[in-house]
Amino acid sequence: MTDPIADYLTRLRNAIKAKHKVIDIPASNIKKELTKVLFDKGYILNYKFEDTKNHQGNIKIALKYTEDNKPAVYNLERVSKPGLRKYTKADALPRVLNGLGVAIISTSKGVVTDKEARELQVGGEVLCYVY
């Protein structure tokens, strides 16, 4: 697999469109960090890391829906791709939907949102937009 982050986002996107409650995704360290950020910002209901003996394990994610069965995540968009990486400086961090969405950024301080990266004054690779 050449782009595991795109695979992660596509699995989430497909599960949301199919109105699934829970989804299993093969785990990696970057996917675990993405999941933690999505949970902290309220885009998913809950998550659980399941370790297996031979492999790195699975991530079990409970998706979040509103009372009228609309998903909490409207769109997941991959920004930095293996063929064209997108890096940004601390003073030029993107704003998604004028602050209503979040940009998830991989920095030297870990995987954080655009707002947290501004507070830490660090730039990095813009992984995806979530809104």
Tab-separated table of C-alpha atoms in Angstrom:
chain	number	residue	atom	x	y	z
A	1	MET	CA	0.000	0.000	0.000
A	2	THR	CA	1.522	3.311	-1.033
A	3	ASP	CA	-0.658	5.659	1.022
A	4	PRO	CA	-1.999	4.243	4.307
A	5	ILE	CA	-3.452	7.599	5.393
A	6	ALA	CA	-5.570	7.826	2.240
A	7	ASP	CA	-6.727	4.240	2.873
A	8	TYR	CA	-7.681	5.199	6.454
A	9	LEU	CA	-9.666	8.236	5.290
A	10	THR	CA	-11.369	6.252	2.515
A	11	ARG	CA	-12.430	3.518	4.945
A	12	LEU	CA	-13.915	6.164	7.259
A	13	ARG	CA	-15.627	7.944	4.350
A	14	ASN	CA	-17.145	4.692	3.045
A	15	ALA	CA	-18.340	3.607	6.502
A	16	ILE	CA	-20.011	6.985	7.052
A	17	LYS	CA	-21.780	6.820	3.688
A	18	ALA	CA	-22.950	3.267	4.455
A	19	LYS	CA	-24.198	4.446	7.904
A	20	HIS	CA	-22.065	1.924	9.817
A	21	LYS	CA	-21.878	2.289	13.591
A	22	VAL	CA	-18.447	0.643	14.073
A	23	ILE	CA	-15.503	0.183	11.714
A	24	ASP	CA	-12.273	-1.847	11.939
A	25	ILE	CA	-9.121	-0.385	10.400
A	26	PRO	CA	-5.615	-1.924	10.334
A	27	ALA	CA	-3.459	0.025	12.777
A	28	SER	CA	-0.245	1.972	12.406
A	29	ASN	CA	1.249	4.676	14.597
A	30	ILE	CA	0.129	7.543	12.346
A	31	LYS	CA	-3.410	6.110	12.104
A	32	LYS	CA	-3.557	5.877	15.907
A	33	GLU	CA	-2.554	9.532	16.206
A	34	LEU	CA	-5.135	10.564	13.587
A	35	THR	CA	-7.807	8.648	15.505
A	36	LYS	CA	-6.883	10.387	18.766
A	37	VAL	CA	-7.162	13.816	17.106
A	38	LEU	CA	-10.551	12.931	15.556
A	39	PHE	CA	-11.808	11.784	18.971
A	40	ASP	CA	-10.487	14.878	20.781
A	41	LYS	CA	-12.246	17.164	18.301
A	42	GLY	CA	-15.547	15.253	18.581
A	43	TYR	CA	-15.716	13.771	15.074
A	44	ILE	CA	-15.910	10.160	16.311
A	45	LEU	CA	-17.768	8.711	19.284
A	46	ASN	CA	-15.107	6.368	20.649
A	47	TYR	CA	-12.144	4.214	19.638
A	48	LYS	CA	-10.229	1.193	20.867
A	49	PHE	CA	-6.807	-0.124	19.880
A	50	GLU	CA	-6.729	-3.912	19.587
A	51	ASP	CA	-3.312	-5.561	19.479
A	52	THR	CA	-2.734	-8.927	17.848
A	53	LYS	CA	0.282	-11.184	18.292
A	54	ASN	CA	1.649	-11.170	14.756
A	55	HIS	CA	0.626	-7.763	13.424
A	56	GLN	CA	0.358	-4.227	14.690
A	57	GLY	CA	-3.336	-4.674	15.408
A	58	ASN	CA	-6.630	-2.996	14.571
A	59	ILE	CA	-8.367	0.231	15.433
A	60	LYS	CA	-12.057	-0.151	16.250
A	61	ILE	CA	-13.833	3.185	15.734
A	62	ALA	CA	-17.410	3.987	16.785
A	63	LEU	CA	-18.741	6.598	14.369
A	64	LYS	CA	-20.739	9.575	15.606
A	65	TYR	CA	-24.138	10.599	14.236
A	66	THR	CA	-26.596	13.334	15.232
A	67	GLU	CA	-30.162	12.736	16.425
A	68	ASP	CA	-31.518	12.883	12.864
A	69	ASN	CA	-28.920	10.323	11.676
A	70	LYS	CA	-26.528	12.795	10.013
A	71	PRO	CA	-22.808	12.065	10.416
A	72	ALA	CA	-20.572	14.288	12.540
A	73	VAL	CA	-17.997	14.199	9.725
A	74	TYR	CA	-19.186	15.885	6.558
A	75	ASN	CA	-15.967	15.518	4.548
A	76	LEU	CA	-12.491	14.002	4.879
A	77	GLU	CA	-9.994	15.338	2.350
A	78	ARG	CA	-6.405	14.141	1.909
A	79	VAL	CA	-4.053	17.074	1.266
A	80	SER	CA	-0.455	15.871	1.289
A	81	LYS	CA	-0.033	12.880	-1.003
A	82	PRO	CA	2.974	10.624	-1.645
A	83	GLY	CA	3.419	12.162	-5.101
A	84	LEU	CA	3.153	15.750	-3.872
A	85	ARG	CA	3.827	16.503	-0.226
A	86	LYS	CA	2.342	19.709	1.197
A	87	TYR	CA	4.364	21.381	3.929
A	88	THR	CA	3.533	24.672	5.590
A	89	LYS	CA	5.277	27.095	7.907
A	90	ALA	CA	3.888	28.056	11.305
A	91	ASP	CA	2.758	31.477	10.084
A	92	ALA	CA	0.989	30.080	6.986
A	93	LEU	CA	-1.086	27.256	8.485
A	94	PRO	CA	-4.373	26.634	6.632
A	95	ARG	CA	-7.822	27.414	8.040
A	96	VAL	CA	-10.561	24.992	7.034
A	97	LEU	CA	-13.996	26.537	6.403
A	98	ASN	CA	-12.844	29.707	8.150
A	99	GLY	CA	-12.227	27.821	11.396
A	100	LEU	CA	-15.260	25.498	11.378
A	101	GLY	CA	-13.213	22.485	10.264
A	102	VAL	CA	-9.746	21.296	11.243
A	103	ALA	CA	-6.557	20.641	9.341
A	104	ILE	CA	-4.578	17.751	10.806
A	105	ILE	CA	-0.851	18.428	10.653
A	106	SER	CA	2.130	16.173	11.328
A	107	THR	CA	4.685	18.302	13.182
A	108	SER	CA	7.860	17.740	15.145
A	109	LYS	CA	5.645	17.923	18.276
A	110	GLY	CA	3.365	15.130	17.023
A	111	VAL	CA	0.119	14.982	15.055
A	112	VAL	CA	-1.940	18.058	15.971
A	113	THR	CA	-4.687	20.290	14.582
A	114	ASP	CA	-4.000	23.594	12.852
A	115	LYS	CA	-5.068	25.550	15.950
A	116	GLU	CA	-2.715	23.607	18.231
A	117	ALA	CA	0.129	24.028	15.719
A	118	ARG	CA	-0.437	27.810	15.755
A	119	GLU	CA	-0.246	27.817	19.558
A	120	LEU	CA	2.945	25.716	19.485
A	121	GLN	CA	4.280	27.878	16.619
A	122	VAL	CA	5.351	24.884	14.526
A	123	GLY	CA	4.739	23.995	10.917
A	124	GLY	CA	4.713	20.612	9.253
A	125	GLU	CA	3.059	18.345	6.720
A	126	VAL	CA	-0.663	19.015	6.185
A	127	LEU	CA	-2.146	15.495	6.254
A	128	CYS	CA	-5.871	16.142	5.782
A	129	TYR	CA	-8.846	18.449	6.225
A	130	VAL	CA	-11.850	17.343	8.301
A	131	TYR	CA	-15.188	19.129	8.431
